[in-house]
Coordinates of C-alpha atoms in Angstrom, one line a residue:
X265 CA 118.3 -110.0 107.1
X266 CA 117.1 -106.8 106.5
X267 CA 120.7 -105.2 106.0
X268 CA 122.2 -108.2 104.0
X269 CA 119.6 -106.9 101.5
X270 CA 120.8 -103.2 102.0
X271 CA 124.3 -104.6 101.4
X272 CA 123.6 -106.6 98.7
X273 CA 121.3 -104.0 96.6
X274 CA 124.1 -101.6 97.1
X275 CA 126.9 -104.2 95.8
X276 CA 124.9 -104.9 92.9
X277 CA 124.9 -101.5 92.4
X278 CA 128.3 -101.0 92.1
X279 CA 128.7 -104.0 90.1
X280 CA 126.7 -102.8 87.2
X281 CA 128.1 -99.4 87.0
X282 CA 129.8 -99.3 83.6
X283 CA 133.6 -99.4 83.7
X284 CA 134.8 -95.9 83.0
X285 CA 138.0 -94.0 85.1
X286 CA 136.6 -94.7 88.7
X287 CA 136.7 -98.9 87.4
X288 CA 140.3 -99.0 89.4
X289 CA 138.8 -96.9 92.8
X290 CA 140.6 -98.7 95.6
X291 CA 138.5 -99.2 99.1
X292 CA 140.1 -96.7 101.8
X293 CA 138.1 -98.0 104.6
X294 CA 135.7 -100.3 105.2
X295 CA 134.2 -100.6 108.8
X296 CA 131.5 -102.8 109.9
X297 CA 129.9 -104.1 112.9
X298 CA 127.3 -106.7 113.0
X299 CA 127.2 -109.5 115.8
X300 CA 123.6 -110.0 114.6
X301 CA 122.5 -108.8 118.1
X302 CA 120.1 -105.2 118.7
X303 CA 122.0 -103.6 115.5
X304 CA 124.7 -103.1 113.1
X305 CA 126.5 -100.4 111.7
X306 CA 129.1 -100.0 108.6
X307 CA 130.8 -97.8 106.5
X308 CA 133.3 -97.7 103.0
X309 CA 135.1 -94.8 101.7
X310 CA 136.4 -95.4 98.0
X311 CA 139.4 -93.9 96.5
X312 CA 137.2 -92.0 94.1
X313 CA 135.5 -90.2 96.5
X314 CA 132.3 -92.5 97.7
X315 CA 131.2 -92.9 101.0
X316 CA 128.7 -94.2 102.4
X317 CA 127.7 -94.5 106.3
X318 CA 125.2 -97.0 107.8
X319 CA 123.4 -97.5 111.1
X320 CA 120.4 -99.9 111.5
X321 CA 118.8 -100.1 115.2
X322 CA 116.2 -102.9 116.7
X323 CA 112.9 -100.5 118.0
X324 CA 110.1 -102.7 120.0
X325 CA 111.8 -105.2 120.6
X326 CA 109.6 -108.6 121.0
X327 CA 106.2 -106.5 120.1
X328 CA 104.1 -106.8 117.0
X329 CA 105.4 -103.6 116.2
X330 CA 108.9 -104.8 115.8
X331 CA 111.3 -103.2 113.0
X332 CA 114.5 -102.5 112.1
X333 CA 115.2 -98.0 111.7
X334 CA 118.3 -97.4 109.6
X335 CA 120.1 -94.1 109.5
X336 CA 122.6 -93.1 106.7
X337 CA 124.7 -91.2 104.5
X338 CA 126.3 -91.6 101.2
X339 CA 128.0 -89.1 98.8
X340 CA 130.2 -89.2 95.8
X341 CA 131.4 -87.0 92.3
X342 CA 128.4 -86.6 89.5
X343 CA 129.4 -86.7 86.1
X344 CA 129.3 -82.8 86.5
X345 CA 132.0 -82.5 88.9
X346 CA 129.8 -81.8 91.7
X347 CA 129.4 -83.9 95.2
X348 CA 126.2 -85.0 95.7
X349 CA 125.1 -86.1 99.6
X350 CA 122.5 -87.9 100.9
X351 CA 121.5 -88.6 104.6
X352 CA 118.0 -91.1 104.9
X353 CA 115.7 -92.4 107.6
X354 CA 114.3 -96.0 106.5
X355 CA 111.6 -97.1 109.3
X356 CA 107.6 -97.5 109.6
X357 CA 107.2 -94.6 107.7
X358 CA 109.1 -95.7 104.4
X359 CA 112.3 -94.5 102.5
X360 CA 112.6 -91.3 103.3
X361 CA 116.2 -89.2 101.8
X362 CA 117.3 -85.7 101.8
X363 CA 119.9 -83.9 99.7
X364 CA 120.1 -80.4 98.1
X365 CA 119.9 -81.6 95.4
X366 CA 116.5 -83.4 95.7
X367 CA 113.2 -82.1 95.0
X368 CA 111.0 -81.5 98.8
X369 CA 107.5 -82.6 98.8
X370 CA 104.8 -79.7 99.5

């Protein structure tokens, strides 16, 4: 359930980007593997230079402290001309991203 949200945030996403020159990107790839059983992975590569990499991972199984840990990446072209990446960790302990070109917590 947990990454049909992901999915859907992210599709929603891309849905309300304004139209500009990437409106015509074409999907390069598109992988996915979800049987609904332990895990699921996925990932999409855009014409226009977005990817985006996805792995989610049952831990503790049948326990009260039973979650889903996701592990990712995504990139793509600012407006400045630069690629900007981003690898993330969602689990217990939140949302937690890191890219160059994000600010580090003291």
């Amino acid at each position: 359930m947990k990454s049909f949200i992901v999915l859907a945030l992210f599709v929603a996403a891309v849905a309300a980007a304004p139209a500009g020159p990437d409106a015509d990107a074409q999907i390069l790839r598109y992988d996915s593997d979800n049987i609904g059983v332990d895990g699921y992975s996925y990932g999409v590569e855009t014409s226009n230079g977005i990817s985006q990499q996805e792995q989610g991972q049952l831990k503790n199984a049948g326990t009260d402290a039973e979650a889903i840990e996701v592990r990712g990446q995504f990139s793509y072209t600012g407006p400045d001309g630069v690629v900007y990446s981003v690898t993330y960790i969602a689990n217990e302990n939140g949302f937690q991203p890191q890219g160059a070109h994000l600010p580090v917590a003291p």
